[in-house]
């Protein structure tokens, strides 16, 4: 405990040290005097939506701003902005008052009238700016005229639009009589392209905002100064003012332009210092953040020197640093310690195991800090706040699942190894051989397959057992008569039951089998109709029941046709992972999943649990959990004592997984109250393991599909609207969780499952391919309490398929790839978050495409080992690694078959 606590503390200290090293301080020229001018907007909401500032609000703003500047610039003369000049005069501030112009002629006239009135009433107005980037935005493009009595709207050329703007400028100049300079605000290229506009104004007011052009921070100040001098060369003798220069403190990158608080501070201080040294007139945009400017994209709200709470974002002298960084670091480290607390309670944790868990706990803590920083450092309208909140809520189970997988990796790679597995050769007390009643339920099973199962039971090396064969609701004598005759042939130990009109599916048949069980049978064994058992099954596992607390002993499933085709090999490898990894780890905390076949149950434990229930379609798992809830213990062995048959097809494989997932969801709904404190005999470890198991399996797959669908719906918004781009705080966890899943699969398969890398890769694809199937089962479980029991087609039962078994997955996978391509090709500004979003869409398509690949493999020549051997031989010949063989020899090569089964790594 102390050593584990020391590891946790050490990692937390290293984490804190990393933040300390990462914290940067930059140098920039000091600016000690007031600025020449700063843009000021008095609006706290969009003026078009009726937001109107008050005199008191403006006074409070200018009280904050006045120590930092000698003058301000406004952009409108109506809607409340007309209140600014007289209040500015109270603080000795000059005002370059603006008249907002757009396509609304009547509004333009009101603005012109108001700006002239303001000049006449306020002696502190030192300039009038008529229009703001009206040519750049093409505000005058549409012009409505009356021609021959008809109203006609036509598009104006840019030169004609400049003419319209000049007429407004000339109107204002006439009104003010040349007593105050009049200009308009336009971008650099507009002034160069239209010298007639420069001739019409008293001075050039140029806007230089390199962020919008995608220039890096290192190029920005030089660009502004160079453009200023180019304009001086183009218009010698003309006064030139850089009427807008600024940089956003937050938002997304635009090509090489990176927003940020430190970057903003450094650029503004550098620009002001150089401009004043060169005698350049300038105006900084802007005074305060404007959270309502969502129409300017992700950065629109963040151009202020002060935040929306009127707090300065940076100092104009001294080192440049982000004042929010310390809070971010503290939140990250504290969150890391909270996430690390469960490590202290891991029983028998090794130092490497604790170190692995602590490192990843601190990674989660760092992410938590970044989420906090994003939340506290950004402005959100209601919809954005809800979207972020929902996104973070969806990420929480994803993070929990990732941590659970890391925990399992640490246990397997660095833990003390399995301690509770039932090992072969366990000795029972002298004379301990309780009677075992083996139950074999069957429904329209192939007679020869079932006979093989019964023959294997007859060969059991155990002195005291019986076998009850319960064929239910099978009306065709071709399926029942041969089995009845075979039971007579095998002797009195074998009881044949031909059950009709059985209610409750498989569980109903097993309840009737219990009624025909020998009274002195103490242990009930269960095997599926396709399973052949090894002679030592009972001899090796029954001794475990000498412990009176053991209520159940489970052996793994395996398959004797696992090498029939490449697809069957892939499916068998996927099954093996659960039995050699998941079940072994769950067994360490006595929380295994009962999966029916190859299971031995103490009769007393079954009676305590109420017997077989038809409440769910996974009656075996339901019964196993109920036995746990009654306080019984269970044991597991990863040695194979029986081998069955795989599902006939990929479609049957999916249907089986759907039944398991739907049944699992039924079990979760049935048992959740028993997980509450005091409601059952489950231990804390058992509760945790079952809950995390459900979340990891059903929750992860369902969440993956839900998030993929939400992202798919969001593609048009990102690609064509360009707003509400999912931030990296939401996209990176998805990518990280995917990496953790791959790491979990590869490391644990390599450690525990004795199969080759190609088969393991196929098994991973098969596991991924079940995402849609499991999610659909969970979705069905949310709206339907019961579904009919569907028997998995095995032993050649399946008819030829008439439709593609992964059609839904093909549709979703294709749509996700199209979505990824769409957002990538429309990302003209190379916004990093958009590219991350595209990558996420590709990653989310992989489970769907895995299902498509396996379904396609099934019906292709590649689903034949002979094809692969032929390809290998041909490749070797082409590469000169093997001599050429006659074609006839290659055609005559027999197909490979094998009954080899997967064995666990011991």
GROMACS .gro file of N, CA, C and O in nm, residues 119-178:
model
  240
  119UNK      N    1  -2.091   6.504  -3.476
  119UNK     CA    2  -1.977   6.596  -3.494
  119UNK      C    3  -2.011   6.737  -3.448
  119UNK      O    4  -1.931   6.803  -3.382
  120UNK      N    5  -2.130   6.780  -3.482
  120UNK     CA    6  -2.168   6.918  -3.449
  120UNK      C    7  -2.185   6.938  -3.299
  120UNK      O    8  -2.167   7.050  -3.249
  121UNK      N    9  -2.216   6.830  -3.227
  121UNK     CA   10  -2.244   6.843  -3.084
  121UNK      C   11  -2.125   6.806  -2.996
  121UNK      O   12  -2.127   6.832  -2.875
  122UNK      N   13  -2.023   6.741  -3.052
  122UNK     CA   14  -1.913   6.689  -2.971
  122UNK      C   15  -1.780   6.732  -3.029
  122UNK      O   16  -1.741   6.688  -3.139
  123UNK      N   17  -1.709   6.820  -2.953
  123UNK     CA   18  -1.584   6.875  -3.001
  123UNK      C   19  -1.468   6.776  -2.992
  123UNK      O   20  -1.360   6.803  -3.043
  124UNK      N   21  -1.493   6.657  -2.926
  124UNK     CA   22  -1.383   6.560  -2.914
  124UNK      C   23  -1.378   6.461  -3.030
  124UNK      O   24  -1.297   6.367  -3.028
  125UNK      N   25  -1.461   6.481  -3.130
  125UNK     CA   26  -1.456   6.396  -3.248
  125UNK      C   27  -1.343   6.445  -3.339
  125UNK      O   28  -1.345   6.559  -3.385
  126UNK      N   29  -1.246   6.355  -3.363
  126UNK     CA   30  -1.129   6.396  -3.442
  126UNK      C   31  -1.126   6.335  -3.581
  126UNK      O   32  -1.034   6.361  -3.658
  127UNK      N   33  -1.225   6.251  -3.613
  127UNK     CA   34  -1.235   6.194  -3.748
  127UNK      C   35  -1.371   6.129  -3.764
  127UNK      O   36  -1.437   6.091  -3.667
  128UNK      N   37  -1.413   6.118  -3.890
  128UNK     CA   38  -1.537   6.047  -3.921
  128UNK      C   39  -1.502   5.937  -4.021
  128UNK      O   40  -1.437   5.963  -4.124
  129UNK      N   41  -1.542   5.815  -3.989
  129UNK     CA   42  -1.514   5.699  -4.075
  129UNK      C   43  -1.646   5.655  -4.136
  129UNK      O   44  -1.733   5.600  -4.068
  130UNK      N   45  -1.661   5.678  -4.266
  130UNK     CA   46  -1.786   5.651  -4.336
  130UNK      C   47  -1.778   5.510  -4.396
  130UNK      O   48  -1.712   5.487  -4.497
  131UNK      N   49  -1.845   5.415  -4.331
  131UNK     CA   50  -1.842   5.278  -4.378
  131UNK      C   51  -1.723   5.201  -4.324
  131UNK      O   52  -1.617   5.259  -4.297
  132UNK      N   53  -1.743   5.072  -4.308
  132UNK     CA   54  -1.637   4.986  -4.256
  132UNK      C   55  -1.627   4.861  -4.343
  132UNK      O   56  -1.714   4.774  -4.339
  133UNK      N   57  -1.526   4.858  -4.428
  133UNK     CA   58  -1.503   4.747  -4.522
  133UNK      C   59  -1.625   4.723  -4.610
  133UNK      O   60  -1.659   4.608  -4.642
  134UNK      N   61  -1.691   4.831  -4.649
  134UNK     CA   62  -1.812   4.819  -4.731
  134UNK      C   63  -1.780   4.763  -4.869
  134UNK      O   64  -1.861   4.689  -4.927
  135UNK      N   65  -1.662   4.797  -4.923
  135UNK     CA   66  -1.624   4.743  -5.053
  135UNK      C   67  -1.580   4.598  -5.040
  135UNK      O   68  -1.617   4.511  -5.120
  136UNK      N   69  -1.504   4.567  -4.939
  136UNK     CA   70  -1.459   4.429  -4.917
  136UNK      C   71  -1.578   4.334  -4.901
  136UNK      O   72  -1.578   4.223  -4.953
  137UNK      N   73  -1.679   4.379  -4.827
  137UNK     CA   74  -1.796   4.294  -4.804
  137UNK      C   75  -1.899   4.305  -4.916
  137UNK      O   76  -2.000   4.237  -4.912
  138UNK      N   77  -1.875   4.393  -5.013
  138UNK     CA   78  -1.969   4.415  -5.124
  138UNK      C   79  -2.106   4.455  -5.073
  138UNK      O   80  -2.209   4.405  -5.119
  139UNK      N   81  -2.107   4.550  -4.978
  139UNK     CA   82  -2.234   4.594  -4.920
  139UNK      C   83  -2.323   4.665  -5.021
  139UNK      O   84  -2.446   4.671  -5.003
  140UNK      N   85  -2.266   4.722  -5.127
  140UNK     CA   86  -2.345   4.798  -5.224
  140UNK      C   87  -2.367   4.719  -5.354
  140UNK      O   88  -2.401   4.777  -5.457
  141UNK      N   89  -2.348   4.589  -5.348
  141UNK     CA   90  -2.354   4.510  -5.472
  141UNK      C   91  -2.492   4.516  -5.537
  141UNK      O   92  -2.505   4.523  -5.659
  142UNK      N   93  -2.596   4.513  -5.455
  142UNK     CA   94  -2.731   4.518  -5.508
  142UNK      C   95  -2.781   4.663  -5.505
  142UNK      O   96  -2.776   4.730  -5.401
  143UNK      N   97  -2.829   4.711  -5.617
  143UNK     CA   98  -2.884   4.847  -5.622
  143UNK      C   99  -3.021   4.843  -5.688
  143UNK      O  100  -3.039   4.785  -5.795
  144UNK      N  101  -3.116   4.904  -5.620
  144UNK     CA  102  -3.253   4.908  -5.671
  144UNK      C  103  -3.279   5.046  -5.731
  144UNK      O  104  -3.254   5.149  -5.668
  145UNK      N  105  -3.325   5.046  -5.856
  145UNK     CA  106  -3.351   5.172  -5.929
  145UNK      C  107  -3.488   5.166  -5.994
  145UNK      O  108  -3.546   5.058  -6.013
  146UNK      N  109  -3.538   5.283  -6.029
  146UNK     CA  110  -3.664   5.291  -6.103
  146UNK      C  111  -3.633   5.326  -6.247
  146UNK      O  112  -3.574   5.431  -6.276
  147UNK      N  113  -3.668   5.238  -6.338
  147UNK     CA  114  -3.641   5.256  -6.480
  147UNK      C  115  -3.773   5.247  -6.555
  147UNK      O  116  -3.840   5.143  -6.551
  148UNK      N  117  -3.810   5.356  -6.620
  148UNK     CA  118  -3.936   5.361  -6.696
  148UNK      C  119  -4.054   5.320  -6.609
  148UNK      O  120  -4.142   5.242  -6.650
  149UNK      N  121  -4.051   5.366  -6.485
  149UNK     CA  122  -4.162   5.340  -6.395
  149UNK      C  123  -4.160   5.205  -6.327
  149UNK      O  124  -4.246   5.175  -6.244
  150UNK      N  125  -4.060   5.123  -6.360
  150UNK     CA  126  -4.050   4.990  -6.299
  150UNK      C  127  -3.930   4.985  -6.205
  150UNK      O  128  -3.827   5.048  -6.229
  151UNK      N  129  -3.946   4.908  -6.094
  151UNK     CA  130  -3.838   4.891  -5.997
  151UNK      C  131  -3.748   4.777  -6.043
  151UNK      O  132  -3.795   4.665  -6.065
  152UNK      N  133  -3.620   4.808  -6.057
  152UNK     CA  134  -3.525   4.710  -6.108
  152UNK      C  135  -3.408   4.700  -6.010
  152UNK      O  136  -3.357   4.802  -5.963
  153UNK      N  137  -3.367   4.578  -5.979
  153UNK     CA  138  -3.250   4.554  -5.894
  153UNK      C  139  -3.140   4.493  -5.979
  153UNK      O  140  -3.161   4.395  -6.049
  154UNK      N  141  -3.025   4.556  -5.974
  154UNK     CA  142  -2.913   4.504  -6.053
  154UNK      C  143  -2.787   4.495  -5.967
  154UNK      O  144  -2.777   4.557  -5.861
  155UNK      N  145  -2.690   4.412  -6.015
  155UNK     CA  146  -2.563   4.397  -5.947
  155UNK      C  147  -2.466   4.502  -5.995
  155UNK      O  148  -2.450   4.523  -6.117
  156UNK      N  149  -2.401   4.569  -5.901
  156UNK     CA  150  -2.301   4.669  -5.934
  156UNK      C  151  -2.163   4.604  -5.939
  156UNK      O  152  -2.132   4.513  -5.861
  157UNK      N  153  -2.080   4.652  -6.030
  157UNK     CA  154  -1.941   4.609  -6.032
  157UNK      C  155  -1.870   4.671  -5.911
  157UNK      O  156  -1.921   4.762  -5.846
  158UNK      N  157  -1.749   4.621  -5.883
  158UNK     CA  158  -1.678   4.675  -5.767
  158UNK      C  159  -1.646   4.823  -5.788
  158UNK      O  160  -1.653   4.902  -5.693
  159UNK      N  161  -1.617   4.862  -5.910
  159UNK     CA  162  -1.586   5.003  -5.936
  159UNK      C  163  -1.710   5.089  -5.912
  159UNK      O  164  -1.700   5.199  -5.856
  160UNK      N  165  -1.826   5.036  -5.951
  160UNK     CA  166  -1.949   5.111  -5.926
  160UNK      C  167  -1.980   5.120  -5.777
  160UNK      O  168  -2.030   5.222  -5.727
  161UNK      N  169  -1.946   5.011  -5.705
  161UNK     CA  170  -1.967   5.015  -5.560
  161UNK      C  171  -1.878   5.119  -5.495
  161UNK      O  172  -1.920   5.191  -5.402
  162UNK      N  173  -1.755   5.131  -5.544
  162UNK     CA  174  -1.666   5.235  -5.492
  162UNK      C  175  -1.725   5.372  -5.518
  162UNK      O  176  -1.719   5.463  -5.433
  163UNK      N  177  -1.787   5.388  -5.633
  163UNK     CA  178  -1.854   5.514  -5.663
  163UNK      C  179  -1.965   5.545  -5.565
  163UNK      O  180  -1.982   5.661  -5.522
  164UNK      N  181  -2.043   5.444  -5.529
  164UNK     CA  182  -2.148   5.464  -5.429
  164UNK      C  183  -2.088   5.509  -5.296
  164UNK      O  184  -2.139   5.601  -5.231
  165UNK      N  185  -1.980   5.444  -5.253
  165UNK     CA  186  -1.916   5.480  -5.126
  165UNK      C  187  -1.861   5.624  -5.132
  165UNK      O  188  -1.876   5.700  -5.034
  166UNK      N  189  -1.801   5.661  -5.244
  166UNK     CA  190  -1.746   5.795  -5.256
  166UNK      C  191  -1.856   5.900  -5.243
  166UNK      O  192  -1.836   6.006  -5.181
  167UNK      N  193  -1.976   5.870  -5.298
  167UNK     CA  194  -2.086   5.965  -5.287
  167UNK      C  195  -2.125   5.988  -5.140
  167UNK      O  196  -2.154   6.100  -5.099
  168UNK      N  197  -2.123   5.879  -5.061
  168UNK     CA  198  -2.152   5.895  -4.918
  168UNK      C  199  -2.042   5.978  -4.849
  168UNK      O  200  -2.070   6.065  -4.765
  169UNK      N  201  -1.918   5.950  -4.885
  169UNK     CA  202  -1.806   6.023  -4.824
  169UNK      C  203  -1.817   6.172  -4.858
  169UNK      O  204  -1.800   6.260  -4.771
  170UNK      N  205  -1.845   6.200  -4.984
  170UNK     CA  206  -1.856   6.340  -5.026
  170UNK      C  207  -1.973   6.409  -4.957
  170UNK      O  208  -1.965   6.528  -4.923
  171UNK      N  209  -2.082   6.337  -4.937
  171UNK     CA  210  -2.196   6.394  -4.867
  171UNK      C  211  -2.158   6.439  -4.725
  171UNK      O  212  -2.191   6.548  -4.680
  172UNK      N  213  -2.085   6.350  -4.654
  172UNK     CA  214  -2.043   6.383  -4.518
  172UNK      C  215  -1.946   6.500  -4.519
  172UNK      O  216  -1.955   6.592  -4.434
  173UNK      N  217  -1.852   6.500  -4.614
  173UNK     CA  218  -1.755   6.609  -4.619
  173UNK      C  219  -1.824   6.743  -4.643
  173UNK      O  220  -1.784   6.846  -4.585
  174UNK      N  221  -1.928   6.744  -4.727
  174UNK     CA  222  -2.002   6.867  -4.748
  174UNK      C  223  -2.070   6.913  -4.619
  174UNK      O  224  -2.072   7.030  -4.584
  175UNK      N  225  -2.126   6.813  -4.547
  175UNK     CA  226  -2.201   6.846  -4.426
  175UNK      C  227  -2.111   6.904  -4.317
  175UNK      O  228  -2.152   6.992  -4.241
  176UNK      N  229  -1.988   6.853  -4.304
  176UNK     CA  230  -1.901   6.898  -4.195
  176UNK      C  231  -1.811   7.014  -4.239
  176UNK      O  232  -1.734   7.068  -4.158
  177UNK      N  233  -1.817   7.046  -4.365
  177UNK     CA  234  -1.748   7.165  -4.412
  177UNK      C  235  -1.597   7.158  -4.406
  177UNK      O  236  -1.530   7.262  -4.399
  178UNK      N  237  -1.542   7.039  -4.408
  178UNK     CA  238  -1.396   7.025  -4.409
  178UNK      C  239  -1.331   7.054  -4.276
  178UNK      O  240  -1.208   7.065  -4.269
   0.00000   0.00000   0.00000
